[in-house]
DNA sequence: ACGCGACTTTACCAGCGGGTATACTGCCGA
DNA sequence: TCGGCAGTATACCCGCTGGTAAAGTCGCGT
């Protein structure tokens, strides 16, 4: 007897949501621990005990430690990509849109998954995951780089070497993930605003 | 029969130099491997075999893996400190000296030990080494931060939030270690020059 | 010639960490 | 009431890695 054509498997609509919520909880905790102690130094038992479950429970939701790390950075990259792409698609000069981009990017660098993106070295992922990771990062770099070129074209941005400028800007932003502390004196938004202000001066014509 | 009072132990003047050279070779190779594959992913056997010796040989020169990593970052930090301190001690406005500082710092980020400094997370060192590592980094931060303050005082530098500006500048520079490749299109000096140029625009009044 | 000490190696250990086999529990539909 | 299944736990395996013991080896001064 086949299930109704419109939804095989999904007898219960909320069961799937429950599972997704638990997956997410694992990712959040894992990202936090990775950020604090490093990926290799964090054992799956550490993550499990922090969630007050045991290792096999986590492996019920994920196939491997590598998959967990990759999902973490995928989350972070998705957020960055969304913010930067939205900024690039707006109206205004290249510099105007670059300011929005920097703001969104900097904000992402103060959240668990965003920090994970910045702190995760390529070598920590499996070859397969690493390839995907690099591809996603390249996409974001391309958006940033494209906006610099547009800004140069419309005269709002000046840069001797656009490629180098792109690296330096993304470096300043990425490094936020290395010093930001939630309990620090500056709020996330103050940091993002200040970053926009300083980097704008570096880029404006 | 005691050794001559002026130099106990040093019967052979070059024996010590030999030993130092070998220590250095271990450090260089270790730093290179740490940078390429990450500290935790690099085993002592890897380092040893790359030098065509065996593990105990390395442990004849160093007490632990932690000591090797710490010596690597100490080398890098010493180079950075030397360059930045020299720049800060020169004449000229704050901004003038800051340009020299950025140039020296950026150059250091394209060498094995400098890269190691930027890529090494605090969590990878033992508590004791970590404390020293942080202290040395703080020293360099203080030099950079001091120069910004002097530049603001003499009117050559403008920064809404000096602390944030210092973080962003050091971030842009530190990130060089994450993308620089010796076989890339730009020479070390071109990168350093370009970095100075872009960051100067971000800081100048 | 010889012994001493710096250096190097072979062989080994102990612990840890990713991942799994297996069995238990409780909930749902029939 | 019962079968099945998602989810969780206990106990375990095995390869790898930091680090070491002990046995050479080589070159030098005497």
Coordinates of C-alpha atoms (C1' of nucleotides) in Angstrom, one line a residue:
Chain A
X1 CA 0.0 0.0 0.0
X2 CA 1.9 3.2 -1.1
X3 CA 1.8 6.4 0.9
X4 CA -0.3 9.3 -0.3
X5 CA 1.4 10.7 -3.4
X6 CA 1.8 14.2 -2.0
X7 CA 4.1 13.3 1.0
X8 CA 5.7 9.9 1.4
X9 CA 7.6 9.5 4.7
X10 CA 6.3 12.7 6.2
X11 CA 3.5 11.1 8.2
X12 CA 4.3 13.4 11.1
X13 CA 5.1 16.9 10.1
X14 CA 6.8 18.0 13.3
X15 CA 9.1 14.9 13.7
X16 CA 11.3 16.3 11.0
X17 CA 11.4 19.7 12.6
X18 CA 12.4 18.1 15.9
X19 CA 15.3 16.3 14.3
X20 CA 16.4 19.5 12.6
X21 CA 16.4 21.4 15.9
X22 CA 18.5 18.7 17.5
X23 CA 21.0 18.8 14.6
X24 CA 21.2 22.5 14.9
X25 CA 21.9 22.3 18.7
X26 CA 24.8 19.9 18.0
X27 CA 26.2 22.3 15.4
X28 CA 25.9 25.3 17.6
X29 CA 27.6 23.6 20.5
X30 CA 30.3 22.1 18.2
X31 CA 31.0 25.5 16.6
X32 CA 31.3 27.1 20.0
X33 CA 33.8 24.5 21.2
X34 CA 35.7 24.5 18.0
X35 CA 36.1 28.3 18.3
X36 CA 37.2 28.1 21.9
X37 CA 39.6 25.2 21.8
X38 CA 40.3 24.5 18.2
X39 CA 38.8 21.8 16.0
X40 CA 41.4 19.0 16.5
X41 CA 41.6 19.7 20.3
X42 CA 37.8 19.3 20.6
X43 CA 36.8 15.7 20.9
X44 CA 33.3 14.4 20.0
X45 CA 33.0 13.3 23.6
X46 CA 33.5 16.9 24.7
X47 CA 30.7 18.1 22.4
X48 CA 28.5 15.3 23.5
X49 CA 29.0 15.9 27.2
X50 CA 28.4 19.6 26.8
X51 CA 25.0 18.7 25.4
X52 CA 24.5 16.1 28.1
X53 CA 24.3 13.2 25.7
X54 CA 26.7 10.6 24.6
X55 CA 28.8 10.2 21.5
X56 CA 26.6 7.7 19.7
X57 CA 23.7 10.1 20.0
X58 CA 25.6 12.7 18.0
X59 CA 26.6 10.0 15.4
X60 CA 22.9 9.3 15.1
X61 CA 22.6 12.8 13.5
X62 CA 25.9 13.1 11.7
X63 CA 28.1 10.7 9.9
X64 CA 31.4 12.1 11.0
X65 CA 33.3 14.9 12.7
X66 CA 34.2 16.2 9.3
X67 CA 30.5 16.5 8.4
X68 CA 29.8 18.5 11.5
X69 CA 32.6 20.9 10.9
X70 CA 31.6 21.4 7.3
X71 CA 28.0 22.0 8.2
X72 CA 29.2 24.7 10.7
X73 CA 31.2 26.5 8.1
X74 CA 28.4 26.1 5.6
X75 CA 26.0 27.8 7.9
X76 CA 28.5 30.7 8.4
X77 CA 29.3 31.0 4.8
X78 CA 25.6 31.0 3.9
X79 CA 25.0 33.9 6.2
X80 CA 27.9 35.8 4.9
X81 CA 26.9 35.1 1.3
X82 CA 23.4 36.3 1.9
X83 CA 24.5 39.5 3.5
X84 CA 27.1 40.4 1.0
X85 CA 25.0 39.4 -2.0
X86 CA 22.1 41.5 -0.8
X87 CA 24.4 44.5 -0.3
X88 CA 25.9 44.1 -3.8
X89 CA 22.5 43.9 -5.4
X90 CA 21.3 47.2 -3.9
X91 CA 21.4 50.6 -5.6
X92 CA 24.0 53.3 -5.2
X93 CA 27.7 53.6 -6.1
X94 CA 30.1 50.8 -5.7
X95 CA 31.4 52.4 -2.5
X96 CA 27.8 52.7 -1.1
X97 CA 27.2 49.1 -1.6
X98 CA 30.6 48.2 -0.3
X99 CA 29.8 49.8 3.0
X100 CA 26.7 47.6 3.3
X101 CA 28.7 44.6 2.4
X102 CA 31.4 45.3 5.0
X103 CA 28.7 45.9 7.6
X104 CA 27.0 42.6 7.0
X105 CA 30.3 40.7 6.7
X106 CA 31.6 42.2 9.9
X107 CA 28.4 41.3 11.8
X108 CA 28.7 37.7 10.6
X109 CA 32.2 37.6 12.1
X110 CA 30.7 38.1 15.6
X111 CA 28.5 35.0 15.5
X112 CA 29.3 31.4 16.2
X113 CA 29.2 30.0 12.7
X114 CA 30.9 33.1 11.2
X115 CA 33.7 32.9 13.6
X116 CA 34.0 29.2 12.7
X117 CA 34.5 30.1 9.1
X118 CA 37.3 32.5 9.8
X119 CA 39.1 30.2 12.2
X120 CA 38.8 27.0 10.3
X121 CA 41.9 26.2 8.2
X122 CA 41.5 24.3 5.0
X123 CA 43.7 21.5 6.3
X124 CA 41.2 20.6 8.9
X125 CA 38.6 19.4 6.5
X126 CA 38.6 16.2 4.4
X127 CA 39.6 16.7 0.8
X128 CA 36.0 16.5 -0.4
X129 CA 34.7 19.0 2.2
X130 CA 37.7 21.2 1.7
X131 CA 37.0 21.6 -2.0
X132 CA 33.4 22.7 -1.3
X133 CA 34.6 25.0 1.5
X134 CA 37.0 26.7 -0.8
X135 CA 34.4 27.0 -3.6
X136 CA 32.0 28.8 -1.2
X137 CA 34.7 31.1 0.1
X138 CA 35.7 32.0 -3.5
X139 CA 32.1 32.9 -4.2
X140 CA 32.2 35.5 -1.4
X141 CA 35.5 36.8 -2.5
X142 CA 34.2 37.2 -6.0
X143 CA 31.3 39.3 -4.7
X144 CA 33.6 41.6 -2.8
X145 CA 36.1 41.8 -5.6
X146 CA 33.4 42.5 -8.1
X147 CA 32.1 45.4 -6.0
X148 CA 35.6 46.9 -5.8
X149 CA 35.8 46.8 -9.6
X150 CA 32.4 48.4 -10.0
X151 CA 33.4 51.1 -7.5
X152 CA 36.5 51.8 -9.5
X153 CA 34.5 51.9 -12.7
X154 CA 32.0 54.4 -11.3
X155 CA 34.7 56.4 -9.7
X156 CA 33.6 56.0 -6.1
X157 CA 36.5 53.7 -5.1
X158 CA 40.2 54.0 -5.6
X159 CA 42.6 51.2 -5.4
X160 CA 46.1 50.8 -6.8
X161 CA 45.9 47.0 -6.8
X162 CA 42.2 45.9 -6.5
X163 CA 43.2 42.3 -5.8
X164 CA 45.4 43.3 -2.9
X165 CA 42.8 45.7 -1.6
X166 CA 40.2 42.9 -1.6
X167 CA 42.5 40.7 0.4
X168 CA 43.3 43.5 2.9
X169 CA 39.7 44.4 3.4
X170 CA 38.6 40.8 3.9
X171 CA 41.5 40.3 6.2
X172 CA 40.6 43.2 8.5
X173 CA 37.1 41.8 8.6
X174 CA 38.0 38.1 9.1
X175 CA 40.3 39.0 11.9
X176 CA 37.4 40.3 13.9
X177 CA 36.7 36.6 14.6
X178 CA 40.0 36.3 16.3
X179 CA 39.6 39.1 18.9
X180 CA 35.9 39.6 19.3
X181 CA 34.5 38.7 22.7
X182 CA 30.8 38.9 23.4
X183 CA 31.5 40.3 26.8
X184 CA 33.8 43.0 25.5
X185 CA 33.2 46.7 25.7
X186 CA 32.0 47.2 22.2
X187 CA 28.7 45.9 20.9
X188 CA 28.5 43.9 17.7
X189 CA 27.0 46.8 15.9
X190 CA 29.5 49.3 17.1
X191 CA 32.3 47.1 15.8
X192 CA 30.5 46.7 12.4
X193 CA 30.0 50.5 12.2
X194 CA 33.6 51.3 13.1
X195 CA 34.9 48.7 10.6
X196 CA 32.8 50.3 7.9
X197 CA 34.1 53.7 8.8
X198 CA 37.8 52.8 8.8
X199 CA 37.7 50.6 5.7
X200 CA 35.7 53.2 3.8
X201 CA 38.5 55.6 4.2
X202 CA 40.9 53.1 2.8
X203 CA 38.8 52.6 -0.3
X204 CA 37.1 55.9 -1.1
X205 CA 38.4 57.9 -4.1
Chain B
X1 CA 91.4 19.7 36.4
X2 CA 89.0 22.6 35.9
X3 CA 88.4 24.1 32.5
X4 CA 89.9 27.6 31.8
X5 CA 88.0 30.1 33.8
X6 CA 86.9 32.1 30.8
X7 CA 84.8 29.4 29.1
X8 CA 83.7 26.3 30.8
X9 CA 82.0 23.7 28.5
X10 CA 83.1 25.5 25.3
X11 CA 86.1 23.3 24.6
X12 CA 85.1 23.3 21.0
X13 CA 83.8 26.7 19.8
X14 CA 81.9 25.3 16.7
X15 CA 80.2 22.4 18.4
X16 CA 77.6 24.7 19.9
X17 CA 77.1 26.4 16.6
X18 CA 76.5 23.1 15.0
X19 CA 73.9 22.3 17.5
X20 CA 72.2 25.6 17.1
X21 CA 72.1 25.1 13.3
X22 CA 70.4 21.8 13.7
X23 CA 67.9 23.2 16.2
X24 CA 67.1 25.9 13.7
X25 CA 66.7 23.3 10.9
X26 CA 64.1 21.5 13.0
X27 CA 62.3 24.7 13.7
X28 CA 62.2 25.8 10.1
X29 CA 60.9 22.5 8.9
X30 CA 58.4 22.3 11.7
X31 CA 57.1 25.8 11.1
X32 CA 56.7 25.0 7.4
X33 CA 54.7 21.8 8.1
X34 CA 52.6 23.5 10.8
X35 CA 51.7 26.2 8.4
X36 CA 50.8 23.8 5.7
X37 CA 48.9 21.1 7.6
X38 CA 48.2 22.7 10.9
X39 CA 49.9 22.1 14.3
X40 CA 47.8 19.2 15.5
X41 CA 47.7 17.5 12.2
X42 CA 51.5 17.5 12.0
X43 CA 53.1 14.6 13.8
X44 CA 56.6 14.7 15.1
X45 CA 57.3 11.7 12.8
X46 CA 56.3 13.9 9.9
X47 CA 58.7 16.6 10.8
X48 CA 61.4 14.0 11.5
X49 CA 61.0 12.2 8.2
X50 CA 61.0 15.4 6.3
X51 CA 64.4 16.1 7.8
X52 CA 65.4 12.5 7.1
X53 CA 66.0 11.7 10.7
X54 CA 63.9 9.9 13.3
X55 CA 61.7 11.1 16.1
X56 CA 64.2 10.6 19.0
X57 CA 66.7 12.7 17.2
X58 CA 64.4 15.6 17.4
X59 CA 63.7 14.9 21.0
X60 CA 67.4 15.1 21.5
X61 CA 67.2 18.8 20.7
X62 CA 63.8 19.7 22.1
X63 CA 61.9 18.6 25.1
X64 CA 58.4 18.5 23.6
X65 CA 56.3 19.4 20.6
X66 CA 55.0 22.3 22.6
X67 CA 58.5 23.7 23.0
X68 CA 59.0 23.5 19.2
X69 CA 55.9 25.4 18.5
X70 CA 56.7 28.0 21.1
X71 CA 60.2 28.5 19.7
X72 CA 58.7 28.9 16.2
X73 CA 56.4 31.7 17.3
X74 CA 59.1 33.2 19.5
X75 CA 61.2 33.5 16.4
X76 CA 58.5 35.1 14.4
X77 CA 57.5 37.4 17.2
X78 CA 61.1 38.5 17.7
X79 CA 61.3 39.5 14.1
X80 CA 58.1 41.4 14.2
X81 CA 59.0 43.1 17.4
X82 CA 62.4 44.1 16.1
X83 CA 60.9 45.6 12.9
X84 CA 58.0 47.4 14.6
X85 CA 60.1 48.7 17.5
X86 CA 62.7 50.1 15.1
X87 CA 60.0 51.8 13.0
X88 CA 58.5 53.3 16.1
X89 CA 61.8 54.6 17.3
X90 CA 62.6 56.5 14.1
X91 CA 61.9 60.2 13.5
X92 CA 58.9 61.7 11.7
X93 CA 55.2 62.0 12.4
X94 CA 53.2 59.2 13.8
X95 CA 51.9 58.3 10.4
X96 CA 55.4 58.3 8.9
X97 CA 56.6 55.8 11.5
X98 CA 53.4 53.8 11.2
X99 CA 54.2 53.3 7.5
X100 CA 57.5 51.8 8.3
X101 CA 55.9 49.6 11.0
X102 CA 53.3 48.3 8.6
X103 CA 55.9 47.6 6.0
X104 CA 58.1 45.6 8.4
X105 CA 55.1 43.8 9.9
X106 CA 53.7 42.8 6.5
X107 CA 57.1 41.5 5.4
X108 CA 57.3 39.3 8.5
X109 CA 53.9 37.8 7.5
X110 CA 55.5 36.4 4.4
X111 CA 58.1 34.3 6.2
X112 CA 57.8 30.9 7.8
X113 CA 58.0 32.0 11.4
X114 CA 55.8 35.0 10.9
X115 CA 53.2 33.0 9.2
X116 CA 53.4 30.6 12.1
X117 CA 52.6 33.4 14.6
X118 CA 49.5 34.4 12.7
X119 CA 48.2 30.9 12.2
X120 CA 48.9 29.6 15.7
X121 CA 45.9 29.7 17.9
X122 CA 46.3 30.3 21.6
X123 CA 44.6 27.0 22.4
X124 CA 47.4 25.0 20.7
X125 CA 50.0 25.9 23.2
X126 CA 50.4 24.6 26.8
X127 CA 49.1 27.0 29.4
X128 CA 52.7 28.1 30.3
X129 CA 53.7 28.7 26.7
X130 CA 50.4 30.3 26.0
X131 CA 50.9 32.9 28.7
X132 CA 54.3 33.9 27.2
X133 CA 52.9 33.9 23.7
X134 CA 50.2 36.3 24.7
X135 CA 52.5 38.5 26.5
X136 CA 54.8 38.8 23.5
X137 CA 51.9 39.5 21.2
X138 CA 50.6 42.2 23.6
X139 CA 54.0 43.9 23.4
X140 CA 53.6 44.3 19.6
X141 CA 50.1 45.4 19.9
X142 CA 51.2 48.0 22.4
X143 CA 53.8 49.4 20.0
X144 CA 51.2 49.6 17.2
X145 CA 48.6 51.1 19.5
X146 CA 51.1 53.6 20.9
X147 CA 52.1 54.8 17.4
X148 CA 48.4 55.4 16.6
X149 CA 48.0 57.5 19.7
X150 CA 51.1 59.5 18.8
X151 CA 49.9 60.0 15.3
X152 CA 46.6 61.3 16.6
X153 CA 48.4 63.6 19.0
X154 CA 50.6 65.1 16.3
X155 CA 47.7 65.3 13.9
X156 CA 49.0 63.0 11.3
X157 CA 46.5 60.1 12.0
X158 CA 42.8 60.2 12.4
X159 CA 40.8 57.4 14.0
X160 CA 37.4 57.5 15.6
X161 CA 38.2 54.5 17.8
X162 CA 41.9 54.0 18.1
X163 CA 41.6 50.6 19.7
X164 CA 39.4 49.3 16.9
X165 CA 41.6 50.9 14.2
X166 CA 44.6 49.0 15.7
X167 CA 42.7 45.8 15.5
X168 CA 41.7 46.3 12.0
X169 CA 45.2 47.3 10.8
X170 CA 46.8 44.3 12.6
X171 CA 44.0 42.1 11.1
X172 CA 44.6 43.2 7.6
X173 CA 48.3 42.5 8.1
X174 CA 48.0 39.3 10.0
X175 CA 45.7 37.9 7.3
X176 CA 48.5 38.1 4.8
X177 CA 49.8 34.9 6.4
X178 CA 46.6 33.2 5.3
X179 CA 46.7 33.9 1.6
X180 CA 50.3 34.6 0.7
X181 CA 52.0 32.0 -1.5
X182 CA 55.7 32.3 -2.3
X183 CA 54.9 31.3 -5.9
X184 CA 52.2 33.9 -6.3
X185 CA 52.2 36.8 -8.8
X186 CA 53.3 39.4 -6.3
X187 CA 56.7 39.7 -4.6
X188 CA 57.0 40.0 -0.8
X189 CA 57.9 43.6 -1.2
X190 CA 55.1 44.5 -3.6
X191 CA 52.7 43.1 -1.0
X192 CA 54.3 45.1 1.8
X193 CA 54.3 48.3 -0.3
X194 CA 50.6 47.8 -1.3
X195 CA 49.6 47.1 2.2
X196 CA 51.3 50.3 3.4
X197 CA 49.6 52.3 0.7
X198 CA 46.1 51.0 1.4
X199 CA 46.3 51.2 5.2
X200 CA 47.9 54.6 5.1
X201 CA 44.7 55.9 3.4
X202 CA 42.7 54.3 6.2
X203 CA 44.6 56.1 8.9
X204 CA 45.8 59.4 7.5
X205 CA 44.1 62.6 8.8
Chain C
dA1 C1' 94.6 2.0 20.9
dC2 C1' 90.9 3.4 23.6
dG3 C1' 87.4 5.4 26.0
dC4 C1' 84.2 9.0 26.3
dG5 C1' 80.5 11.7 25.0
dA6 C1' 77.6 13.6 21.5
dC7 C1' 74.5 11.9 18.5
dT8 C1' 71.3 8.6 16.3
dT9 C1' 68.4 4.6 15.8
dT10 C1' 65.3 0.5 16.6
dA11 C1' 61.7 -0.9 19.2
dC12 C1' 58.4 0.0 22.2
dC13 C1' 54.6 2.0 25.5
dA14 C1' 50.3 4.2 27.1
dG15 C1' 46.6 7.1 26.3
dC16 C1' 43.4 9.2 23.6
dG17 C1' 40.0 9.9 20.1
dG18 C1' 37.0 8.7 16.1
dG19 C1' 33.8 5.6 15.2
dT20 C1' 30.8 1.2 15.9
dA21 C1' 28.2 -3.2 17.5
dT22 C1' 24.6 -4.1 20.3
dA23 C1' 21.2 -3.7 23.4
dC24 C1' 17.6 -1.0 25.8
dT25 C1' 13.6 2.4 26.1
dG26 C1' 9.5 4.5 25.0
dC27 C1' 6.2 6.1 21.7
dC28 C1' 3.0 5.3 17.8
dG29 C1' -0.2 3.0 14.7
dA30 C1' -2.9 -1.3 14.1
Chain D
dT1 C1' -1.8 -6.0 23.0
dC2 C1' 1.8 -6.0 20.0
dG3 C1' 5.3 -4.9 16.3
dG4 C1' 8.3 -1.6 14.7
dC5 C1' 11.1 2.3 14.8
dA6 C1' 13.5 6.6 16.3
dG7 C1' 16.6 7.7 19.7
dT8 C1' 19.7 6.9 23.4
dA9 C1' 23.2 4.4 26.2
dT10 C1' 27.0 0.9 27.4
dA11 C1' 30.9 -1.1 26.1
dC12 C1' 34.2 -1.8 23.0
dC13 C1' 37.9 -1.6 19.0
dC14 C1' 41.9 0.1 16.7
dG15 C1' 45.0 3.2 14.8
dC16 C1' 47.7 7.0 15.7
dT17 C1' 50.8 10.1 18.3
dG18 C1' 53.6 12.0 21.9
dG19 C1' 57.2 10.4 24.3
dT20 C1' 60.9 7.0 26.1
dA21 C1' 64.4 3.1 27.1
dA22 C1' 68.2 1.2 25.6
dA23 C1' 71.4 -0.1 22.4
dG24 C1' 74.5 1.2 19.1
dT25 C1' 77.8 4.5 16.1
dC26 C1' 81.0 7.9 15.1
dG27 C1' 84.7 11.1 16.0
dC28 C1' 87.6 13.3 19.0
dG29 C1' 91.3 14.0 22.5
dT30 C1' 94.8 11.4 25.0

